[in-house]
Tab-separated table of C-alpha atoms in Angstrom:
chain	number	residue	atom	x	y	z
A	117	UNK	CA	-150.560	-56.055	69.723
A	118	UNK	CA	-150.250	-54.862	66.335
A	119	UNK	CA	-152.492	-57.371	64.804
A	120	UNK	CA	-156.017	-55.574	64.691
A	121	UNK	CA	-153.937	-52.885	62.654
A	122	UNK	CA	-152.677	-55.409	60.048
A	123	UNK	CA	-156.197	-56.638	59.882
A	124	UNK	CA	-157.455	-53.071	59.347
A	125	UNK	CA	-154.741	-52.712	56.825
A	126	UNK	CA	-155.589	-55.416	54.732
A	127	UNK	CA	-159.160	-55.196	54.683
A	128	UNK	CA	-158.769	-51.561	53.055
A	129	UNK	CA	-156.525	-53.660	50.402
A	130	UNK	CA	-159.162	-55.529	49.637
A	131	UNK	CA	-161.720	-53.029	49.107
A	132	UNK	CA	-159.606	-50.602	46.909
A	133	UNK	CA	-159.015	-53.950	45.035
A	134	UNK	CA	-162.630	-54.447	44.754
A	135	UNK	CA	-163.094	-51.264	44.440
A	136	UNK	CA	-160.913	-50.738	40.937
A	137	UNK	CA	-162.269	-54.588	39.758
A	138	UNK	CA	-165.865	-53.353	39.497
A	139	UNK	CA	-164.830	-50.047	38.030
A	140	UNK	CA	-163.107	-51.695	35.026
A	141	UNK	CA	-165.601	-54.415	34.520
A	142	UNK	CA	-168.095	-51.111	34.294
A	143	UNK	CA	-165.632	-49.418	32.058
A	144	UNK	CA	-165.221	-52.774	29.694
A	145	UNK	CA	-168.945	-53.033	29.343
A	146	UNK	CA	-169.362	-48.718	28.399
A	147	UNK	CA	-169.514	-49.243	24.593
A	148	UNK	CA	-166.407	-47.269	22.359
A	149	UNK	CA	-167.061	-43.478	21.425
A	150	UNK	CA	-166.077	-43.563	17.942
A	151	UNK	CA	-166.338	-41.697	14.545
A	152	UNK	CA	-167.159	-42.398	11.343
A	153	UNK	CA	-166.702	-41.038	7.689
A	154	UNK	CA	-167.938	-42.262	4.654
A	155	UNK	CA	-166.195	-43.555	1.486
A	156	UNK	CA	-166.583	-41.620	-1.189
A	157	UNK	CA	-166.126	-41.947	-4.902
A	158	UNK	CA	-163.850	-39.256	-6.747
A	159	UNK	CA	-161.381	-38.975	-9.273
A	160	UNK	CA	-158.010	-40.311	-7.995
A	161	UNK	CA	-154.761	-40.381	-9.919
A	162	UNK	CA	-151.249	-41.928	-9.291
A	163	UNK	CA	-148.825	-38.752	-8.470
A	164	UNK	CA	-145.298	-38.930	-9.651
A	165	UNK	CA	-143.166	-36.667	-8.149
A	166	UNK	CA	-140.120	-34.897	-9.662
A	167	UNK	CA	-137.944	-31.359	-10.095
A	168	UNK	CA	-138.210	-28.765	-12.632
A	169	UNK	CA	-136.849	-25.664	-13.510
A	170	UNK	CA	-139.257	-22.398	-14.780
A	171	UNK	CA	-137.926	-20.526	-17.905
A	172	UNK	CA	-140.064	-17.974	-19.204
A	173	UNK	CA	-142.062	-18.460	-22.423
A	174	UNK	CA	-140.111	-16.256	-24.316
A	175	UNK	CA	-137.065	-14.736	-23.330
A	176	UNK	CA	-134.218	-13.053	-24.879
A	177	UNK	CA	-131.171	-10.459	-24.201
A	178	UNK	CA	-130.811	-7.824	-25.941
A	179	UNK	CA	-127.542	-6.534	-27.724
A	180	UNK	CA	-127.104	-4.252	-31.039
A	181	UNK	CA	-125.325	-5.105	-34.301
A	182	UNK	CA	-123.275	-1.259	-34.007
A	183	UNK	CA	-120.586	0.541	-31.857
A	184	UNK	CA	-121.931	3.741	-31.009
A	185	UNK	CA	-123.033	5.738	-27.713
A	186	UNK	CA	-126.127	5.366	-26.506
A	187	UNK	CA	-128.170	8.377	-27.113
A	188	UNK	CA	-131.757	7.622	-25.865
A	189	UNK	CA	-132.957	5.146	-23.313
A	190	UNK	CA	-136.878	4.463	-23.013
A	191	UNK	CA	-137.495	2.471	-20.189
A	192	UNK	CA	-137.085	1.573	-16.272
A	193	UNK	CA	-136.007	-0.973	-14.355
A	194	UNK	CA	-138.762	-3.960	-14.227
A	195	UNK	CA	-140.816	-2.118	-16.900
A	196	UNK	CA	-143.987	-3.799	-18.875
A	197	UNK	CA	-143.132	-3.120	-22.471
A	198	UNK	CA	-145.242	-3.419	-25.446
A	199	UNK	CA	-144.096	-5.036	-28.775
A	200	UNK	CA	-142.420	-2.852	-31.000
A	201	UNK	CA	-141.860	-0.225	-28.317
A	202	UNK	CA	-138.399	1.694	-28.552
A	203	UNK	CA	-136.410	0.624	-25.529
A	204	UNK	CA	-132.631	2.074	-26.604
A	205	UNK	CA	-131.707	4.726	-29.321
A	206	UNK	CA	-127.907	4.870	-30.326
A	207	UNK	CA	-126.240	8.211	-31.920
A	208	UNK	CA	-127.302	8.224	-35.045
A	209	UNK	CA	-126.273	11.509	-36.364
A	210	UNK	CA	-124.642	10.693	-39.562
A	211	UNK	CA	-126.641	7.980	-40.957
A	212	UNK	CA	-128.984	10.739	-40.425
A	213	UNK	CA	-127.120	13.008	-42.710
A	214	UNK	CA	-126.403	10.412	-44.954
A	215	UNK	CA	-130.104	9.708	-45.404
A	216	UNK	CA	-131.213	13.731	-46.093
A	217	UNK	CA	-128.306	13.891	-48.834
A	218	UNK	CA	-129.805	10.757	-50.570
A	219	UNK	CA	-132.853	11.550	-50.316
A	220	UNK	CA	-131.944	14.688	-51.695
A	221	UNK	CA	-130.213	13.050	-54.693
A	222	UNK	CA	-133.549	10.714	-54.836
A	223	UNK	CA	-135.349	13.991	-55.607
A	224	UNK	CA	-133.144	15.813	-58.061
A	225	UNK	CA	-133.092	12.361	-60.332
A	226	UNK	CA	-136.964	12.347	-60.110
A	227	UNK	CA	-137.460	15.790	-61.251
A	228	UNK	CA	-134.776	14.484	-64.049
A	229	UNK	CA	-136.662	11.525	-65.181
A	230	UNK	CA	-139.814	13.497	-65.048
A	231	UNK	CA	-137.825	15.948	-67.301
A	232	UNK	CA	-136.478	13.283	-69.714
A	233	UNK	CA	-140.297	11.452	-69.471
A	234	UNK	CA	-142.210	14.991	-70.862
A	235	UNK	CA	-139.242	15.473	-74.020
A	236	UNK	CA	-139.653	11.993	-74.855
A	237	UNK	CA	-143.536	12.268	-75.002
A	238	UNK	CA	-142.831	15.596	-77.408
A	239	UNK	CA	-140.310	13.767	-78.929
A	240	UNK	CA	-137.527	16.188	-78.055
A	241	UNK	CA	-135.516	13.094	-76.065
A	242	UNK	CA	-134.505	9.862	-76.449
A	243	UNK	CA	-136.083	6.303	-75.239
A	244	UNK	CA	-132.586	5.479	-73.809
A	245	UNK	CA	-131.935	8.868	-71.657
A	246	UNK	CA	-135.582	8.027	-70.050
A	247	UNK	CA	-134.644	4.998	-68.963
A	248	UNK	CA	-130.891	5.891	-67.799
A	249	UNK	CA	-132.548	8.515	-65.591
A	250	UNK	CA	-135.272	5.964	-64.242
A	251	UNK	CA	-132.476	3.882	-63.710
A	252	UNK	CA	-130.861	6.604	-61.929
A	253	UNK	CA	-134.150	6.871	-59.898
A	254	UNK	CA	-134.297	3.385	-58.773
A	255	UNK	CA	-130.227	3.636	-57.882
A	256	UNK	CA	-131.176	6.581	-55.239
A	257	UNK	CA	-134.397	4.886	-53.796
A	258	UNK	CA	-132.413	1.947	-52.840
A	259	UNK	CA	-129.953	4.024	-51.036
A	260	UNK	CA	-132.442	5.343	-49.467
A	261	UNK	CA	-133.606	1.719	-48.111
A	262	UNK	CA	-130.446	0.689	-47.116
A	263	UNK	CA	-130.058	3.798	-45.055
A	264	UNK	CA	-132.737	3.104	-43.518
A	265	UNK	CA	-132.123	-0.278	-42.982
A	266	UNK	CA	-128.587	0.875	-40.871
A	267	UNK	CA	-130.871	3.244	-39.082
A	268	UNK	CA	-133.090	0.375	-37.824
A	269	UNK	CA	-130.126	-1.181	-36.054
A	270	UNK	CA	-129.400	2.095	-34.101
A	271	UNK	CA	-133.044	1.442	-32.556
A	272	UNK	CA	-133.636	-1.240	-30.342
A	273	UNK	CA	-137.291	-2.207	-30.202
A	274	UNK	CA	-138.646	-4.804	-27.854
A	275	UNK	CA	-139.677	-7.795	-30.303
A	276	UNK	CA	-141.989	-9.175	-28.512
A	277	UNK	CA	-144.770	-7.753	-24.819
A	278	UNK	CA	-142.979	-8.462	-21.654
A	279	UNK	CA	-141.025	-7.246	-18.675
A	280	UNK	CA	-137.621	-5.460	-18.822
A	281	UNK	CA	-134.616	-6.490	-16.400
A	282	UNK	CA	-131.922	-4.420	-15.003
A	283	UNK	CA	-130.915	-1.162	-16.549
A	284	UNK	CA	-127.153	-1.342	-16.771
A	285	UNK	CA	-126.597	0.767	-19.002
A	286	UNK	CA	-126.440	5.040	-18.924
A	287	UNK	CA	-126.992	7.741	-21.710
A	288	UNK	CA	-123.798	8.532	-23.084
A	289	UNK	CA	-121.857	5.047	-23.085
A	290	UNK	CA	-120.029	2.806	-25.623
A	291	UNK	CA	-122.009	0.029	-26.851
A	292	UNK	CA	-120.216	-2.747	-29.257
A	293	UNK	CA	-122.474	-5.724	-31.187
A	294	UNK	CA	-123.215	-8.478	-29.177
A	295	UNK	CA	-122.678	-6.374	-25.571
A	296	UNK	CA	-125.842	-7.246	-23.514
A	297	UNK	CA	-127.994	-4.307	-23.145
A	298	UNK	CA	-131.105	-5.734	-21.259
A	299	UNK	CA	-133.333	-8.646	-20.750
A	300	UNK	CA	-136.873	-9.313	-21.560
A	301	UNK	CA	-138.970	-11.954	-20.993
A	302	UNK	CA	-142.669	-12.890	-21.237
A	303	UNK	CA	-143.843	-14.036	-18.022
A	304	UNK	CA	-147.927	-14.584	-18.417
A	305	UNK	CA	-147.279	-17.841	-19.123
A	306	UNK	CA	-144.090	-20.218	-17.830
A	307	UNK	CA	-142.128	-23.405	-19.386
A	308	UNK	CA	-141.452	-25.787	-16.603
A	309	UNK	CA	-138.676	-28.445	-17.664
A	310	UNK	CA	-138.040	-32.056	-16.184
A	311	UNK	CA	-137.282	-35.108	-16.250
A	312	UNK	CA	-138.968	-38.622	-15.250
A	313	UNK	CA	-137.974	-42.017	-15.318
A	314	UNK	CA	-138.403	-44.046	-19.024
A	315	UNK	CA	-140.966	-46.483	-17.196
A	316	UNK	CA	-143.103	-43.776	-16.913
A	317	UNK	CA	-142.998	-43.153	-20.665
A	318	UNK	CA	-146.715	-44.604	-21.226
A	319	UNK	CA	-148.479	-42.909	-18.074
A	320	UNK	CA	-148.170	-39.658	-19.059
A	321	UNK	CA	-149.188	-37.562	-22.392
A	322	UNK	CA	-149.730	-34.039	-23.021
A	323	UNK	CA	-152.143	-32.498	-22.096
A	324	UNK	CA	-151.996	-34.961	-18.337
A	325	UNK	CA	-152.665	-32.262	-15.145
A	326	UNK	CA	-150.092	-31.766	-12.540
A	327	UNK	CA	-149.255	-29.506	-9.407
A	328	UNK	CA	-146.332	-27.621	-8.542
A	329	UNK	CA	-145.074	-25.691	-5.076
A	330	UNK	CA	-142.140	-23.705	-4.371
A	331	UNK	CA	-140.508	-23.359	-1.457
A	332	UNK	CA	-141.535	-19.285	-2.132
A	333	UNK	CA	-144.589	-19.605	-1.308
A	334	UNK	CA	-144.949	-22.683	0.737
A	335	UNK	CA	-148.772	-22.900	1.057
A	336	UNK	CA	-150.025	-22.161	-2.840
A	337	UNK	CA	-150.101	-24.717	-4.785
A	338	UNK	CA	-149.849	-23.814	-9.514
A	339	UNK	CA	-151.748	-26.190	-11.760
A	340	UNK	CA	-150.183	-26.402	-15.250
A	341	UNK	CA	-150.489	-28.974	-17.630
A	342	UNK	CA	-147.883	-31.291	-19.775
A	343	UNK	CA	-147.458	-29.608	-23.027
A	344	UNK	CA	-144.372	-31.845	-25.039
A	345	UNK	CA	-142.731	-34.791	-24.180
A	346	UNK	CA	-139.071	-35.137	-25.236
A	347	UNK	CA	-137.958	-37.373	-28.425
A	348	UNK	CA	-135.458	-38.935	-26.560
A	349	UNK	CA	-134.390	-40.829	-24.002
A	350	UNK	CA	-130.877	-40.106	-22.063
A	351	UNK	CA	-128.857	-43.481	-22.132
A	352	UNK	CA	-127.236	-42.266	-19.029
A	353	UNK	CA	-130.151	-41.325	-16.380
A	354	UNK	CA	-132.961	-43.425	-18.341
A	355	UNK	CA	-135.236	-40.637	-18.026
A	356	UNK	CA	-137.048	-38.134	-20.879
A	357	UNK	CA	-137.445	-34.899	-20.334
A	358	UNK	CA	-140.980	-33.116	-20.007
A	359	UNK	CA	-142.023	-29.701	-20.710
A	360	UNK	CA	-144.934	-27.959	-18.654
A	361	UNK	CA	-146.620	-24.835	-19.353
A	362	UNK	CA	-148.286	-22.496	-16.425
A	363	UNK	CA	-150.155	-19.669	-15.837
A	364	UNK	CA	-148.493	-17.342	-14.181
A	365	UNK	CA	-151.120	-14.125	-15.153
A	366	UNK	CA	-150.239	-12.540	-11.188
A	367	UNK	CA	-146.368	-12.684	-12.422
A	368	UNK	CA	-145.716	-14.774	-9.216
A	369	UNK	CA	-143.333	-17.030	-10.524
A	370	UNK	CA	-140.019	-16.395	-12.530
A	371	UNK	CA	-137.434	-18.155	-14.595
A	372	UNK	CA	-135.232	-20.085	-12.464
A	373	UNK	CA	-136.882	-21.188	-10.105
A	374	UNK	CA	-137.027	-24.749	-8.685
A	375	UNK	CA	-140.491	-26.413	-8.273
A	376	UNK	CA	-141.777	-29.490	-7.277
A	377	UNK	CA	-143.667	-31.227	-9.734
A	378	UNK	CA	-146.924	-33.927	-8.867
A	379	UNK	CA	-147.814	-35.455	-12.553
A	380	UNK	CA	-151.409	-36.417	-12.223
A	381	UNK	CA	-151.206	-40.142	-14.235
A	382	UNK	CA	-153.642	-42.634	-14.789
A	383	UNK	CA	-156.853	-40.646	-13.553
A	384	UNK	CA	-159.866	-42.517	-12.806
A	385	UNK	CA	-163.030	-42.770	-10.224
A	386	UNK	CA	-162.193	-44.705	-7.420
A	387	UNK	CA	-163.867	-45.256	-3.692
A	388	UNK	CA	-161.199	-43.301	-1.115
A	389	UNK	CA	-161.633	-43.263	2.729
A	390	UNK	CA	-158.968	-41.603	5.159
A	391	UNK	CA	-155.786	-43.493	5.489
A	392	UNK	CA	-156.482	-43.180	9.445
A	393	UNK	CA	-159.558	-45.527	8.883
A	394	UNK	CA	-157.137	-48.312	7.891
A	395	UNK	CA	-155.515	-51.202	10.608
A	396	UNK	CA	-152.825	-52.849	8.948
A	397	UNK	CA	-151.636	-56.246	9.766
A	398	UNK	CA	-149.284	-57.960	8.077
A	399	UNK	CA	-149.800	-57.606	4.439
A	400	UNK	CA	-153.538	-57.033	4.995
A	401	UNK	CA	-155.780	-54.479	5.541
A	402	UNK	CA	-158.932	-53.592	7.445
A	403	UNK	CA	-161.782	-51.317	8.049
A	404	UNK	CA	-164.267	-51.060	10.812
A	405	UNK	CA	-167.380	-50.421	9.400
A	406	UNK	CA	-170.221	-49.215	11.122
A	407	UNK	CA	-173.808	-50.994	11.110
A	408	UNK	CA	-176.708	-49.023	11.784
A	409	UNK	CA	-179.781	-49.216	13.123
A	410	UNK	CA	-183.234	-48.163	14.671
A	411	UNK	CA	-181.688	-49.122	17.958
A	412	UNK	CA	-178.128	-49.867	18.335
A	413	UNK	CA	-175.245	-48.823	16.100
A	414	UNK	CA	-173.159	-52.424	15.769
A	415	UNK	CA	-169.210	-52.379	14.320
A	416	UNK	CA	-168.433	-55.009	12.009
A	417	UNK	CA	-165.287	-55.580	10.749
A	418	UNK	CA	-164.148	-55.818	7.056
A	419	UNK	CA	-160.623	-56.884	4.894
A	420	UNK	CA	-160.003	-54.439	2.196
A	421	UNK	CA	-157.771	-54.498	-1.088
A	422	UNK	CA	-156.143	-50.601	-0.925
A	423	UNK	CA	-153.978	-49.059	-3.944
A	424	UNK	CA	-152.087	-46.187	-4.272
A	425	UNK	CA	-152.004	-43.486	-1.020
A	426	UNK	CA	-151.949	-39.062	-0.909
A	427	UNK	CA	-152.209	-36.771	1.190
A	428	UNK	CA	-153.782	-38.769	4.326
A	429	UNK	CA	-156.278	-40.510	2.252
A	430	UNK	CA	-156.249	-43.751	0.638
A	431	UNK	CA	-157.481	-45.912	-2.739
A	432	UNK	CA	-159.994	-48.848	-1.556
A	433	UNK	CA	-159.664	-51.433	-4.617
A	434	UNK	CA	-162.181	-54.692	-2.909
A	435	UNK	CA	-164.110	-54.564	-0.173
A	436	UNK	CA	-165.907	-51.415	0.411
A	437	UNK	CA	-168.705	-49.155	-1.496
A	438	UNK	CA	-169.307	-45.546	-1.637
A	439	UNK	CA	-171.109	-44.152	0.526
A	440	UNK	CA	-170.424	-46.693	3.059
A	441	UNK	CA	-169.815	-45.496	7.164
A	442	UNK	CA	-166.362	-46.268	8.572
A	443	UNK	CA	-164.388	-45.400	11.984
A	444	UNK	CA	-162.178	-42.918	11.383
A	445	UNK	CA	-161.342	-42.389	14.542
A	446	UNK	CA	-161.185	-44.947	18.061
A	447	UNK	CA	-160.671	-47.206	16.409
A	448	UNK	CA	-157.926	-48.910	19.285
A	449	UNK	CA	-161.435	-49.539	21.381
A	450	UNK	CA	-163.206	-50.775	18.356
A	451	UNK	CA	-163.964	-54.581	18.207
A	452	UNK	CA	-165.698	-56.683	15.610
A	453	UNK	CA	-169.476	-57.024	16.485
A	454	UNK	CA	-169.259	-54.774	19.409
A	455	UNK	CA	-171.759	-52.245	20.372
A	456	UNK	CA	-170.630	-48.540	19.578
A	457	UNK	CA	-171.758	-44.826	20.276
A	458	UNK	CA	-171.514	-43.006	17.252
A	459	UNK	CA	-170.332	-39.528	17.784
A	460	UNK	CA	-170.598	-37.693	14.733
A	461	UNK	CA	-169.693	-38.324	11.400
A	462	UNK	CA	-166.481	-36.228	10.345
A	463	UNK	CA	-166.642	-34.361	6.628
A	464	UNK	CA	-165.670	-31.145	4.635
A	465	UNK	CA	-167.784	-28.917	7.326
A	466	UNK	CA	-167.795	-31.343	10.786
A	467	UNK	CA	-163.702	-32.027	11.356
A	468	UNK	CA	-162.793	-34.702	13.786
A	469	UNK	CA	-161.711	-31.866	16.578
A	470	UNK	CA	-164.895	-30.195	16.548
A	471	UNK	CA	-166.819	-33.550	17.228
A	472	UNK	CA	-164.760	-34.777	20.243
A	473	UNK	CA	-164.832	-31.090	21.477
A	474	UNK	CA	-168.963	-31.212	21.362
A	475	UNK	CA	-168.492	-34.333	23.068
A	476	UNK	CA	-166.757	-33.073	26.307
């Protein structure tokens, strides 16, 4: 008695079976959505990767050549100072004094030798005590210059425009040569040092562009440019060290710091297409181009030569021209000589997102 309900059962089998047959044979015959970008031609470059260190472009810490107290300090913490600008004055009382007696003895041997000049000219004196009190003269003038040569070392100028450090030192202390006082450095422009690999001795040259980042600020990217290449090579490491120089005008970066370095070598044109447009297989490689026409858009599928690889995109060597149209995206539906709808071509402006979204 339960046989008509088998029979109903398996006739509604057989329908859903049907059913789901003839909806994939309509699905396998709906031609791929896909989209396309085009190859273009721009300057590509083989990036070789390494870590440097900044250093400022001149830097230096200060110290004096006297023990003395410090009687005068000029500037804050951070400061911009100017070349020549008096950062630290020591006590200088009595090299001062020292300097107003010989300068007074300086003035009383003038007044001599003028003395000793008008008797000679009247005859009244003799050739030698003019020159004895000339002599005299010059004797005091040059004490005069070395006192004022000590005095320079109880000044301490800044030799060079840059920024100060820390101020670690008060009015009133004990300062002996060769204590540090305070750094300056010159931060417009930054040294970046490092080191590559002796087989990459003939790609690069100064003058070759690269780009750094720093893990401070993660989404900026500093364009410098190689300014000297080391005269040696380490017989340790095999490598040569490289010396950068960057702009650093908004005083962004500072010495120390650890960057990554891209070395821009071997720049040339060359035709570049999105590395998602590529299907690997094997040790080949292949595009999907796409055919146009005044009535169907037709795929057609192409083996490519591909160099070097950044950043997503990829160097075609053989098989493809600029400006040509290539899937860039579905391209797991896409089948040589098959029928496609073209969606939209992605570019700068139209991103892949915003085409499948007008889509829906």
């Amino acid at each position: 008695m339960h046989f008509p309900f088998r029979r109903r059962l398996f006739s509604r089998l057989i329908l859903v079976t049907l059913t789901l047959l003839l909806s994939s044979l309509t699905f396998a015959q709906l031609p791929p959505s896909v989209i396309g970008t085009r190859a273009v031609m721009t300057t590509w470059s083989d990036p070789l990767e390494a870590l440097g260190t900044l250093s400022a472009e001149e830097s230096v810490v200060l110290s004096t050549t006297v023990t003395e107290t410090v009687a005068q300090i000029n500037f804050e913490d951070g400061e911009q100072v100017e070349e020549g600008q008096l950062l630290i004055r020591l006590d200088d009382t009595e090299e001062q004094a020292q300097l107003r007696s010989s300068q007074a003895l300086r003035d009383e041997r003038r007044n001599a030798s003028n003395r000793a000049s008008q008797l000679q000219e009247r005859n009244l004196a003799a050739r030698a005590d003019v020159e004895d009190s000339q002599s005299r003269l010059r004797q005091a003038e040059a004490d005069i210059q070395a006192i004022e040569a000590r005095l320079a070392n109880y000044r301490l100028r800044a030799p060079f425009s840059g920024r100060v450090g820390f101020r670690n030192i008060s009015i009133g202390a004990l300062v002996t040569p060769g204590m540090d006082l305070v750094t300056l450095d010159k931060l417009d422009v930054m040294k970046l040092d490092f080191s590559v690999p002796e087989v990459f001795l003939g790609r690069i040259s100064p003058g070759l562009m690269l780009h750094t980042a720093t893990a401070a600020y993660p989404d900026d990217i500093f364009n410098g440019q190689i300014a000297t290449i080391g005269t040696r090579v380490d017989p340790v490491t095999r490598s040569v060290n490289v010396r950068a120089v960057l702009d650093n005008t908004d005083g962004r970066l500072r010495p120390g710091m650890l960057m990554q370095v891209i070395v821009q070598q071997r720049v040339r044109d060359a035709v570049v297409i999105p590395e998602a447009a590529i299907e690997p297989s094997g040790d080949r490689h292949s595009i999907m181009l796409i055919e146009q026409s005044e009535d169907s858009t037709r795929l057609a599928k192409r083996i490519v030569s591909i160099g070097e690889r950044r950043y997503g995109e990829v160097e075609i060597l053989e098989g493809l021209a600029a400006g040509e149209l290539v899937v860039v995206h579905g391209l797991q539906l896409a089948r040589d000589g098959q029928e496609a709808r073209l969606l939209g071509i992605a570019d700068d402006e139209t991103s892949i997102r915003a085409l499948l979204e007008a889509d829906r």
